[in-house]
Short mmCIF file of C-alpha atoms in Angstrom, two decimals:
data_model
loop_
_atom_site.label_atom_id
_atom_site.label_comp_id
_atom_site.label_asym_id
_atom_site.label_seq_id
_atom_site.Cartn_x
_atom_site.Cartn_y
_atom_site.Cartn_z
CA MET O 12 83.07 88.92 95.13
CA ARG O 13 84.22 90.93 92.35
CA PHE O 14 81.56 93.09 92.72
CA SER O 15 81.88 93.58 96.04
CA TYR O 16 85.61 94.72 95.63
CA LEU O 17 84.86 97.39 93.08
CA LEU O 18 81.73 98.48 94.97
CA LEU O 19 83.73 99.13 98.27
CA ALA O 20 86.38 100.90 95.97
CA ALA O 21 83.82 102.99 94.26
CA SER O 22 81.98 103.78 97.62
CA LEU O 23 85.20 105.33 99.27
CA SER O 24 86.02 107.34 96.03
CA ALA O 25 82.57 108.65 95.71
CA ALA O 26 82.60 109.71 99.33
CA THR O 27 85.91 111.56 99.38
CA ALA O 28 84.91 113.28 95.98
CA ALA O 29 81.70 114.66 97.64
CA SER O 30 84.08 115.64 100.37
CA ASN O 31 85.68 117.98 98.13
CA ALA O 32 83.43 120.85 97.97
CA PRO O 33 83.87 122.36 101.76
CA PHE O 34 87.58 121.19 101.71
CA ALA O 35 88.10 123.27 98.11
CA ALA O 36 85.89 126.00 99.54
CA THR O 37 88.19 126.85 102.47
CA ALA O 38 88.42 130.86 102.90
CA ARG O 39 86.10 132.05 100.95
CA VAL O 40 86.85 135.78 99.78
CA SER O 41 84.94 138.24 97.42
CA LEU O 42 87.06 139.13 94.32
CA SER O 43 85.37 142.62 93.95
CA ALA O 44 88.94 144.58 93.45
CA VAL O 45 89.14 142.41 90.29
CA PRO O 46 89.01 145.21 87.54
CA ARG O 47 85.84 144.49 85.51
CA GLY O 48 86.14 144.51 81.99
CA GLY O 49 88.70 141.44 81.77
CA ALA O 50 92.08 140.13 82.45
CA SER O 51 93.80 142.75 80.43
CA ARG O 52 93.47 145.61 82.72
CA MET O 53 93.79 143.77 86.26
CA THR O 54 96.09 145.63 88.13
CA LYS O 55 97.78 144.92 91.41
CA PRO O 56 96.00 146.07 94.25
CA ASN O 57 97.19 149.27 96.07
CA ARG O 58 98.49 148.23 99.38
CA SER O 59 98.88 151.92 100.52
CA SER O 60 95.11 151.81 101.29
CA PRO O 61 92.96 148.90 101.71
CA SER O 62 91.40 147.29 98.46
CA ALA O 63 87.97 145.50 98.08
CA VAL O 64 90.29 142.29 98.27
CA THR O 65 91.35 142.99 101.99
CA THR O 66 88.07 144.27 102.77
CA ALA O 67 86.51 141.14 101.77
CA ALA O 68 89.50 139.18 102.86
CA ARG O 69 88.55 140.61 106.44
CA GLY O 70 84.48 139.54 106.28
CA GLY O 71 83.36 142.98 105.05
CA GLY O 72 80.75 143.24 101.80
CA GLN O 73 78.67 141.09 99.51
CA GLU O 74 79.79 139.56 96.88
CA ALA O 75 78.99 141.44 93.27
CA ALA O 76 79.53 140.11 89.83
CA VAL O 77 82.94 140.55 89.13
CA GLY O 78 85.53 139.94 86.09
CA GLY O 79 85.18 139.68 82.31
CA GLY O 80 85.01 136.50 81.73
CA THR O 81 82.23 134.66 79.61
CA ALA O 82 82.38 130.95 80.86
CA SER O 83 79.54 129.02 82.30
CA ILE O 84 80.25 127.35 85.21
CA PRO O 85 79.28 123.75 83.10
CA ASN O 86 81.61 124.92 80.33
CA GLU O 87 84.39 125.50 83.11
CA ILE O 88 83.40 122.18 84.86
CA PHE O 89 83.62 120.19 81.29
CA ASN O 90 87.04 121.79 80.38
CA LEU O 91 88.77 121.30 83.78
CA VAL O 92 87.50 117.74 83.80
CA LYS O 93 88.91 117.14 80.31
CA GLY O 94 92.18 118.99 81.05
CA ILE O 95 92.52 116.51 83.89
CA VAL O 96 91.32 113.03 82.77
CA GLY O 97 94.28 112.39 80.35
CA VAL O 98 96.08 109.55 79.00
CA GLY O 99 97.97 109.10 82.71
CA VAL O 100 94.51 107.49 83.85
CA LEU O 101 95.53 104.28 82.07
CA SER O 102 98.52 103.88 84.03
CA LEU O 103 97.55 104.03 86.94
CA PRO O 104 96.30 100.39 87.66
CA ALA O 105 99.89 99.67 87.45
CA GLY O 106 100.30 101.86 89.84
CA ILE O 107 98.30 99.42 92.27
CA ALA O 108 100.39 96.38 90.84
CA ALA O 109 103.34 97.88 92.01
CA PHE O 110 102.28 97.30 95.93
CA GLY O 111 99.81 94.49 95.56
CA ASP O 112 98.33 91.82 93.63
CA ALA O 113 95.24 90.42 95.18
CA PRO O 114 91.82 92.12 94.58
CA SER O 115 91.63 94.14 98.03
CA ALA O 116 94.62 95.88 97.09
CA ALA O 117 92.26 98.02 94.67
CA ILE O 118 90.46 99.45 98.17
CA PRO O 119 93.28 101.33 99.55
CA ALA O 120 94.50 102.43 96.09
CA VAL O 121 91.16 103.83 95.43
CA GLY O 122 91.48 105.48 98.72
CA LEU O 123 94.99 107.17 97.47
CA VAL O 124 93.23 107.85 94.51
CA ALA O 125 90.15 110.36 96.36
CA ALA O 126 93.03 111.60 98.95
CA ILE O 127 95.45 112.76 96.74
CA GLY O 128 92.71 114.31 94.21
CA THR O 129 91.24 116.20 97.59
CA ILE O 130 94.87 117.54 97.99
CA SER O 131 95.16 118.83 94.55
CA ALA O 132 92.03 120.48 94.41
CA TYR O 133 92.85 122.43 97.26
CA GLY O 134 96.05 123.80 95.48
CA PHE O 135 94.06 124.54 92.81
CA PRO O 136 91.83 127.10 93.95
CA LEU O 137 94.67 128.59 96.21
CA ILE O 138 96.23 129.81 92.88
CA GLY O 139 93.07 131.66 91.54
CA ARG O 140 92.69 133.32 94.81
CA VAL O 141 96.62 134.48 94.36
CA CYS O 142 95.62 135.67 91.39
CA SER O 143 92.53 137.86 92.71
CA TYR O 144 94.81 139.49 95.02
CA THR O 145 97.20 139.96 92.85
CA GLY O 146 95.71 140.75 89.41
CA ALA O 147 97.89 138.24 88.05
CA ARG O 148 96.92 136.74 84.68
CA SER O 149 99.17 133.46 84.37
CA TYR O 150 100.84 131.50 86.80
CA ARG O 151 104.23 133.15 86.24
CA GLU O 152 102.85 136.54 86.70
CA ALA O 153 101.33 135.36 90.01
CA TRP O 154 104.60 134.17 91.06
CA ASP O 155 106.26 137.24 90.03
CA LYS O 156 103.68 139.78 92.16
CA THR O 157 104.13 137.19 95.26
CA VAL O 158 107.28 135.40 95.57
CA GLY O 159 109.43 137.98 93.20
CA SER O 160 110.58 137.83 89.60
CA GLU O 161 114.12 137.32 90.71
CA THR O 162 112.99 133.82 90.81
CA SER O 163 110.22 133.20 88.27
CA TRP O 164 112.66 131.11 86.46
CA ILE O 165 111.57 128.03 88.84
CA PRO O 166 108.01 127.73 88.01
CA SER O 167 109.18 128.30 84.24
CA VAL O 168 111.53 125.17 84.26
CA SER O 169 108.94 123.24 85.97
CA CYS O 170 106.01 124.31 83.62
CA THR O 171 108.60 122.85 80.59
CA PHE O 172 109.92 119.76 82.59
CA LYS O 173 105.90 118.75 83.17
CA THR O 174 104.94 119.59 79.48
CA GLY O 175 107.87 117.80 78.51
CA CYS O 176 107.14 114.64 80.39
CA ALA O 177 103.65 114.93 78.83
CA ILE O 178 104.73 114.64 74.94
CA LEU O 179 107.32 111.91 76.22
CA ALA O 180 104.26 110.12 77.66
CA TYR O 181 101.97 110.85 74.55
CA SER O 182 104.59 109.28 72.56
CA MET O 183 105.10 106.30 74.54
CA VAL O 184 101.09 105.29 74.17
CA LEU O 185 101.02 106.43 70.36
CA ALA O 186 104.00 103.66 69.89
CA ASP O 187 102.29 101.16 71.74
CA SER O 188 98.74 102.08 70.81
CA PHE O 189 99.59 102.13 66.92
CA LYS O 190 102.02 98.99 66.85
CA ALA O 191 98.82 97.01 68.82
CA LEU O 192 96.30 98.37 65.60
CA LEU O 193 98.45 97.50 62.81
CA SER O 194 98.85 94.05 64.37
CA THR O 195 94.85 93.54 64.05
CA ILE O 196 94.88 94.10 60.30
CA GLY O 197 98.19 92.07 59.65
CA TYR O 198 100.92 94.06 60.10
CA ASP O 199 103.84 93.25 62.87
CA PHE O 200 105.90 95.99 62.83
CA GLY O 201 108.65 96.78 66.08
CA ARG O 202 107.87 99.56 68.05
CA THR O 203 110.66 101.54 67.19
CA ASN O 204 109.98 101.83 63.73
CA VAL O 205 106.21 102.41 64.41
CA LEU O 206 107.44 105.19 66.66
CA LEU O 207 109.65 106.79 63.92
CA GLY O 208 106.56 106.35 61.33
CA VAL O 209 104.41 108.17 63.69
CA THR O 210 106.46 110.38 64.65
CA THR O 211 107.77 111.70 60.97
CA LEU O 212 104.43 111.21 59.12
CA VAL O 213 101.81 112.26 61.64
CA LEU O 214 103.67 114.55 64.68
CA LEU O 215 105.97 116.37 62.95
CA PRO O 216 103.66 117.95 60.47
CA LEU O 217 101.04 118.76 63.22
CA CYS O 218 103.72 120.42 65.12
CA LEU O 219 104.86 122.43 62.37
CA MET O 220 101.53 124.13 61.98
CA LYS O 221 102.01 127.50 62.86
CA ASN O 222 98.25 128.31 64.00
CA LEU O 223 96.70 125.40 65.83
CA SER O 224 93.35 126.62 66.39
CA SER O 225 91.67 124.09 63.94
CA LEU O 226 92.63 121.12 65.95
CA ALA O 227 91.14 122.91 69.46
CA PRO O 228 87.72 120.97 68.61
CA PHE O 229 89.24 117.83 68.40
CA SER O 230 90.24 118.09 71.98
CA LEU O 231 86.61 116.89 72.57
CA ALA O 232 87.60 113.33 71.62
CA GLY O 233 90.19 112.71 74.71
CA ILE O 234 87.26 112.84 77.23
CA ILE O 235 84.81 110.60 75.10
CA GLY O 236 87.57 108.58 74.20
CA MET O 237 88.84 108.00 78.19
CA MET O 238 84.83 107.44 78.98
CA TYR O 239 84.44 105.06 76.37
CA THR O 240 87.59 103.12 77.52
CA ALA O 241 86.39 103.09 81.24
CA MET O 242 82.85 101.72 80.14
CA ALA O 243 84.55 99.02 77.89
CA MET O 244 86.70 97.96 80.86
CA ALA O 245 83.94 97.63 82.61
CA ILE O 246 82.14 95.21 80.22
CA ARG O 247 85.07 93.31 80.28
CA TYR O 248 85.64 93.11 83.54
CA PHE O 249 81.92 92.15 84.71
CA GLY O 250 81.60 90.03 82.03
CA GLY O 251 84.58 88.15 82.84
CA ALA O 252 85.98 88.02 79.61
CA TYR O 253 89.88 87.66 81.24
CA LYS O 254 89.16 85.90 84.43
CA LEU O 255 91.18 82.65 85.26
CA ALA O 256 89.48 79.41 85.04
CA ALA O 257 88.19 77.72 88.41
CA GLY O 258 87.15 74.39 87.64
CA GLU O 259 84.58 72.82 85.54
CA ASP O 260 81.76 75.23 86.49
CA SER O 261 83.72 78.45 86.01
CA PRO O 262 85.69 78.15 82.81
CA ALA O 263 88.59 81.20 81.77
CA GLY O 264 86.87 83.97 80.35
CA LYS O 265 86.71 84.00 75.87
CA PHE O 266 90.00 86.27 75.64
CA LEU O 267 92.03 85.05 78.31
CA ALA O 268 93.93 82.54 75.34
CA ASP O 269 94.51 85.08 73.25
CA VAL O 270 96.52 87.04 76.08
CA ALA O 271 100.18 87.34 75.82
CA GLY O 272 101.60 84.78 79.13
CA ASP O 273 103.43 87.80 80.32
CA MET O 274 100.11 89.95 80.17
CA GLN O 275 98.09 87.18 81.43
CA PRO O 276 96.12 88.16 84.97
CA SER O 277 98.47 86.99 88.02
CA PHE O 278 96.79 87.43 91.80
CA GLY O 279 98.77 86.81 94.94
CA ASP O 280 98.31 87.64 98.67
CA LYS O 281 99.19 90.92 98.87
CA GLY O 282 96.14 92.76 99.95
CA ALA O 283 94.69 96.01 101.31
CA SER O 284 97.57 95.79 103.78
CA ALA O 285 100.13 96.19 101.20
CA VAL O 286 99.75 100.00 100.97
CA LEU O 287 102.03 100.48 103.77
CA ASN O 288 104.88 99.12 101.60
CA PRO O 289 107.04 101.89 100.26
CA LYS O 290 106.25 101.00 96.56
CA SER O 291 103.08 102.66 96.74
CA PHE O 292 104.48 106.05 96.57
CA ILE O 293 104.76 104.83 93.23
CA LEU O 294 100.99 105.34 92.56
CA ILE O 295 101.06 108.29 95.08
CA CYS O 296 103.43 110.08 92.37
CA MET O 297 101.57 108.94 89.66
CA LEU O 298 98.40 110.57 91.00
CA SER O 299 100.40 113.89 91.33
CA THR O 300 101.03 113.75 87.15
CA SER O 301 97.39 112.67 86.63
CA PHE O 302 95.68 115.54 88.65
CA MET O 303 98.01 118.13 87.32
CA ALA O 304 96.60 120.88 85.76
CA HIS O 305 97.23 123.69 88.09
CA PHE O 306 99.60 125.95 85.52
CA ASN O 307 96.02 126.29 84.04
CA ALA O 308 94.33 127.40 87.12
CA PRO O 309 94.76 131.57 86.48
CA LYS O 310 93.36 130.86 82.68
CA PHE O 311 90.24 128.68 84.35
CA TYR O 312 89.24 131.91 86.95
CA LEU O 313 90.01 134.61 84.47
CA GLU O 314 87.83 132.99 81.91
CA LEU O 315 84.61 132.20 84.56
CA LYS O 316 82.04 134.54 84.15
CA ASN O 317 81.36 136.10 87.39
CA ASN O 318 84.61 134.62 89.06
CA THR O 319 83.70 135.11 92.40
CA ILE O 320 85.76 132.53 94.76
CA GLU O 321 82.71 130.81 95.63
CA ARG O 322 82.03 130.16 92.08
CA PHE O 323 85.48 129.22 91.14
CA ASN O 324 85.49 126.84 93.96
CA THR O 325 82.22 124.67 92.60
CA VAL O 326 83.88 124.47 89.63
CA VAL O 327 87.28 123.33 91.05
CA SER O 328 85.37 120.76 93.64
CA THR O 329 83.20 119.42 91.19
CA SER O 330 85.52 118.98 88.54
CA PHE O 331 88.11 117.21 90.83
CA GLY O 332 84.95 115.05 92.01
CA ILE O 333 84.39 113.79 88.81
CA SER O 334 87.58 113.24 87.71
CA ILE O 335 88.31 111.24 91.44
CA LEU O 336 85.25 109.10 90.04
CA ILE O 337 86.64 108.22 86.89
CA MET O 338 90.39 107.82 87.81
CA GLY O 339 89.22 105.43 90.61
CA ALA O 340 87.11 103.54 88.60
CA VAL O 341 89.81 102.89 85.98
CA ALA O 342 92.38 102.17 88.44
CA ALA O 343 90.39 99.72 90.03
CA LEU O 344 88.72 98.05 86.78
CA GLY O 345 92.44 97.61 85.23
CA PHE O 346 93.86 96.25 88.38
CA LEU O 347 91.14 93.73 89.32
CA THR O 348 91.10 92.20 85.95
CA PHE O 349 95.40 91.59 85.36
CA ALA O 350 96.57 92.55 89.04
CA LYS O 351 100.19 91.91 89.33
CA ALA O 352 100.54 91.30 85.50
CA THR O 353 98.87 94.88 84.67
CA SER O 354 101.03 96.78 82.03
CA GLY O 355 102.21 100.46 82.27
CA LEU O 356 99.80 101.05 79.73
CA VAL O 357 96.64 98.78 80.88
CA LEU O 358 95.37 98.80 77.01
CA ASN O 359 98.16 96.51 76.29
CA ASN O 360 97.06 93.90 78.33
CA TYR O 361 93.75 93.60 75.99
CA PRO O 362 94.60 91.17 72.90
CA GLY O 363 93.77 92.62 68.87
CA SER O 364 90.89 89.97 69.17
CA ASP O 365 89.06 92.15 71.54
CA THR O 366 87.37 94.13 69.11
CA ILE O 367 85.48 96.37 72.02
CA MET O 368 89.08 97.54 73.67
CA SER O 369 90.92 97.66 70.08
CA LEU O 370 88.31 100.81 69.51
CA SER O 371 89.63 101.42 72.81
CA ARG O 372 93.14 101.80 71.63
CA PHE O 373 91.77 103.96 68.52
CA ALA O 374 89.59 106.61 70.50
CA VAL O 375 93.01 107.19 73.04
CA ALA O 376 95.20 107.60 69.68
CA PHE O 377 92.99 109.79 67.66
CA SER O 378 92.50 111.95 70.65
CA ILE O 379 96.17 111.96 71.63
CA VAL O 380 97.24 112.63 67.75
CA PHE O 381 95.46 116.08 67.55
CA SER O 382 96.46 117.05 71.27
CA TYR O 383 99.92 116.38 70.82
CA PRO O 384 100.51 119.51 69.21
CA LEU O 385 98.35 121.80 71.47
CA VAL O 386 100.92 120.27 74.59
CA PHE O 387 104.10 120.53 72.43
CA VAL O 388 103.90 123.91 71.98
CA GLY O 389 103.83 124.94 75.75
CA CYS O 390 107.01 122.61 75.96
CA ARG O 391 108.83 124.45 72.92
CA ASP O 392 107.47 127.73 74.33
CA GLY O 393 108.78 127.17 77.41
CA VAL O 394 112.22 125.76 76.10
CA LEU O 395 112.52 129.43 74.09
CA ASP O 396 111.49 131.40 77.26
CA LEU O 397 113.90 129.66 79.31
CA LEU O 398 116.78 130.64 76.07
CA LYS O 399 115.69 133.91 76.36
CA VAL O 400 114.75 134.24 72.89
CA ASP O 401 112.47 137.10 72.15
CA PRO O 402 108.87 136.63 70.62
CA GLU O 403 110.21 139.10 67.61
CA GLU O 404 113.01 136.58 67.05
CA ARG O 405 110.82 133.50 67.26
CA THR O 406 110.61 133.34 63.34
CA ASN O 407 109.01 130.44 61.49
CA SER O 408 112.79 129.10 60.77
CA VAL O 409 113.79 129.12 64.44
CA LEU O 410 110.35 128.01 65.48
CA ASN O 411 111.09 124.79 63.05
CA GLN O 412 114.45 123.95 63.87
CA VAL O 413 113.18 124.09 67.93
CA THR O 414 110.42 121.87 66.89
CA ILE O 415 112.70 119.40 65.41
CA ALA O 416 114.83 119.23 67.98
CA ILE O 417 112.98 118.83 70.86
CA LEU O 418 110.72 116.15 68.77
CA GLY O 419 114.02 114.54 68.22
CA VAL O 420 115.04 114.16 71.80
CA ILE O 421 111.45 113.07 72.73
CA THR O 422 111.28 110.45 70.28
CA ALA O 423 114.87 109.42 71.27
CA LEU O 424 113.69 108.94 74.73
CA ALA O 425 110.61 107.48 74.01
CA ILE O 426 112.18 104.76 72.14
CA LYS O 427 114.76 104.33 75.22
CA VAL O 428 112.40 104.34 77.64
CA SER O 429 109.51 102.05 77.36
CA ASP O 430 108.16 101.85 80.85
CA LEU O 431 104.78 104.54 80.97
CA THR O 432 104.87 104.35 84.90
CA PHE O 433 107.88 105.72 85.13
CA VAL O 434 107.55 108.49 83.06
CA LEU O 435 104.38 109.55 85.16
CA SER O 436 105.82 108.57 88.47
CA PHE O 437 109.26 110.24 88.40
CA GLY O 438 107.85 113.55 86.69
CA GLY O 439 104.82 113.51 89.48
CA ALA O 440 107.12 112.62 92.52
CA THR O 441 109.86 115.93 90.99
CA LEU O 442 108.35 118.71 89.47
CA GLY O 443 104.82 117.47 89.39
CA ASN O 444 104.65 117.77 93.26
CA ALA O 445 106.26 121.13 92.89
CA LEU O 446 103.52 122.66 91.09
CA ILE O 447 100.75 120.98 92.80
CA TYR O 448 101.67 121.55 96.61
CA VAL O 449 105.19 123.45 97.03
CA TYR O 450 104.50 126.74 94.46
CA PRO O 451 100.82 127.52 95.27
CA ALA O 452 101.34 127.17 99.12
CA LEU O 453 104.76 129.74 98.85
CA MET O 454 102.60 131.75 96.37
CA PHE O 455 99.79 132.28 98.91
CA ARG O 456 102.17 132.51 101.82
CA SER O 457 103.59 135.95 100.08
CA ALA O 458 100.32 137.09 99.19
CA VAL O 459 98.79 136.94 102.39
CA LYS O 460 102.20 138.31 104.01
CA ASN O 461 102.03 141.41 101.68
CA MET O 462 98.67 142.18 102.79
CA GLY O 463 100.33 143.28 105.99
CA ASP O 464 97.38 144.07 108.79
CA ASP O 465 95.08 143.78 106.28
CA ALA O 466 94.87 140.17 106.12
CA SER O 467 92.60 138.33 108.21
CA PRO O 468 93.44 135.78 111.25
CA ALA O 469 91.67 133.25 108.67
CA LEU O 470 93.98 133.93 106.09
CA LYS O 471 96.80 134.02 108.26
CA GLY O 472 95.55 130.74 109.64
CA GLU O 473 95.24 129.17 106.51
CA VAL O 474 98.95 129.49 105.45
CA ASN O 475 99.59 127.04 107.72
CA ILE O 476 97.30 124.39 106.43
CA ALA O 477 98.87 125.42 103.02
CA MET O 478 102.54 125.19 104.13
CA PHE O 479 101.64 121.75 105.72
CA THR O 480 100.64 120.97 102.06
CA ALA O 481 104.09 122.18 100.40
CA ILE O 482 105.98 120.06 103.60
CA LEU O 483 103.53 117.02 102.98
CA GLY O 484 104.50 117.36 98.84
CA VAL O 485 108.27 117.74 99.51
CA VAL O 486 108.04 114.31 101.27
CA LEU O 487 105.98 112.42 99.00
CA GLY O 488 108.38 113.15 96.24
CA SER O 489 112.06 112.77 97.72
CA ILE O 490 110.21 109.34 98.89
CA GLY O 491 108.14 108.77 95.24
CA SER O 492 111.79 109.53 93.36
CA VAL O 493 113.41 107.04 94.99
CA MET O 494 110.88 104.48 94.32
CA ALA O 495 110.13 105.40 90.69
CA ILE O 496 114.08 104.78 90.32
CA LYS O 497 114.38 101.57 92.17
CA GLY O 498 111.06 100.72 90.02
CA LEU O 499 112.75 101.20 86.85
CA GLY O 500 115.68 99.01 87.83
CA ASP O 501 113.17 96.28 89.04
CA HIS O 502 112.41 96.16 85.10
#
């Protein structure tokens, strides 16, 4: 029975992941208008005469090698999967527990993972296509050249907010992970003391570094740590290490007694049908955070060698398909092991006596420590942009002061808020949904509108699909925000 539930969930996830390719590849367009020689020479197509972009959009011409990128498709896929599958994956089991407590709840939950992943996969190449039409080199520039520069502060605020939520989640995970790791070697410190120590002794020095290029190789540890954690969770689930006793012939798992009382598996009767409960929107909005890598879409598009839309769609559909499988597996395994008692960070459910799961904590903590300053810089630069601090005014002294101030605010929030589920679901419900569903659709609509008569009927028709995803994002975000706040009250 344990295997059958996971098999059904995995089958649903795999089937939808496989369907990503045709969905993400909608309305293929040649990018022959993109200037050769790299992003620095990209310019907006001249609409006074039809460009090669609009010619291809209307169905003419054969795709040729374009762009100045050097990254291969496998390299892009690896980096995009690494960018998508982050620490938020470890909170997804709690998202299922928000509405269900019976094993069958994992089946529709994995269906939601696949569905949200597929819709997110549609929005990602949409941004790449906008860049191909306009010559934009960044998310903000794509907005400037389509919607207008007067409102370019909107995506800037959204990106800054989302990176802020990311480093807040990182701080919370580091606090819990290091607390658990220290307890395994006999040091029982409070969560607040651990967080203050890690922030002061580890994170602050790293965030004060002016050249972070030496940290880039450590980001590889992130995907390795997640893959190890998924395998470790599978070993513990299928090995019955945490199963409840079911008579003399089925004793309790060997680690069950070591689990804290409120963390032990707790199963009920809320199964697959419980997904109809509004609380399922908590999981949906957490998934918006988990699949959120869209502000980097221009970067992936520009760096791809021979960056035709067909090749870019291959990168996106494969990457999101792999990510769906990993997220679906981790979400199902964690929930099927602990059900209603699943913590906001599922690693918290596993006791320190479980060696292979302690290694997971170490792997996750190690990867976050060295990824933290890379994400932090994005948040800091976003704040400085919003404050309109010119680059020449960003002296070392200014950067140090802003770094200390932001890190202080993030640390204070991480001490006050301990529910990772709330941070990820609320962040996804608000501006996360906007970055994934709403903004790409608005940019695409404006780009097609600016083409005028050069836009093909297919492109004009696809605008309706894009705007439908935007409306869907607004609806999901509105309901999800309410449920996330209510969920915080329940805790």
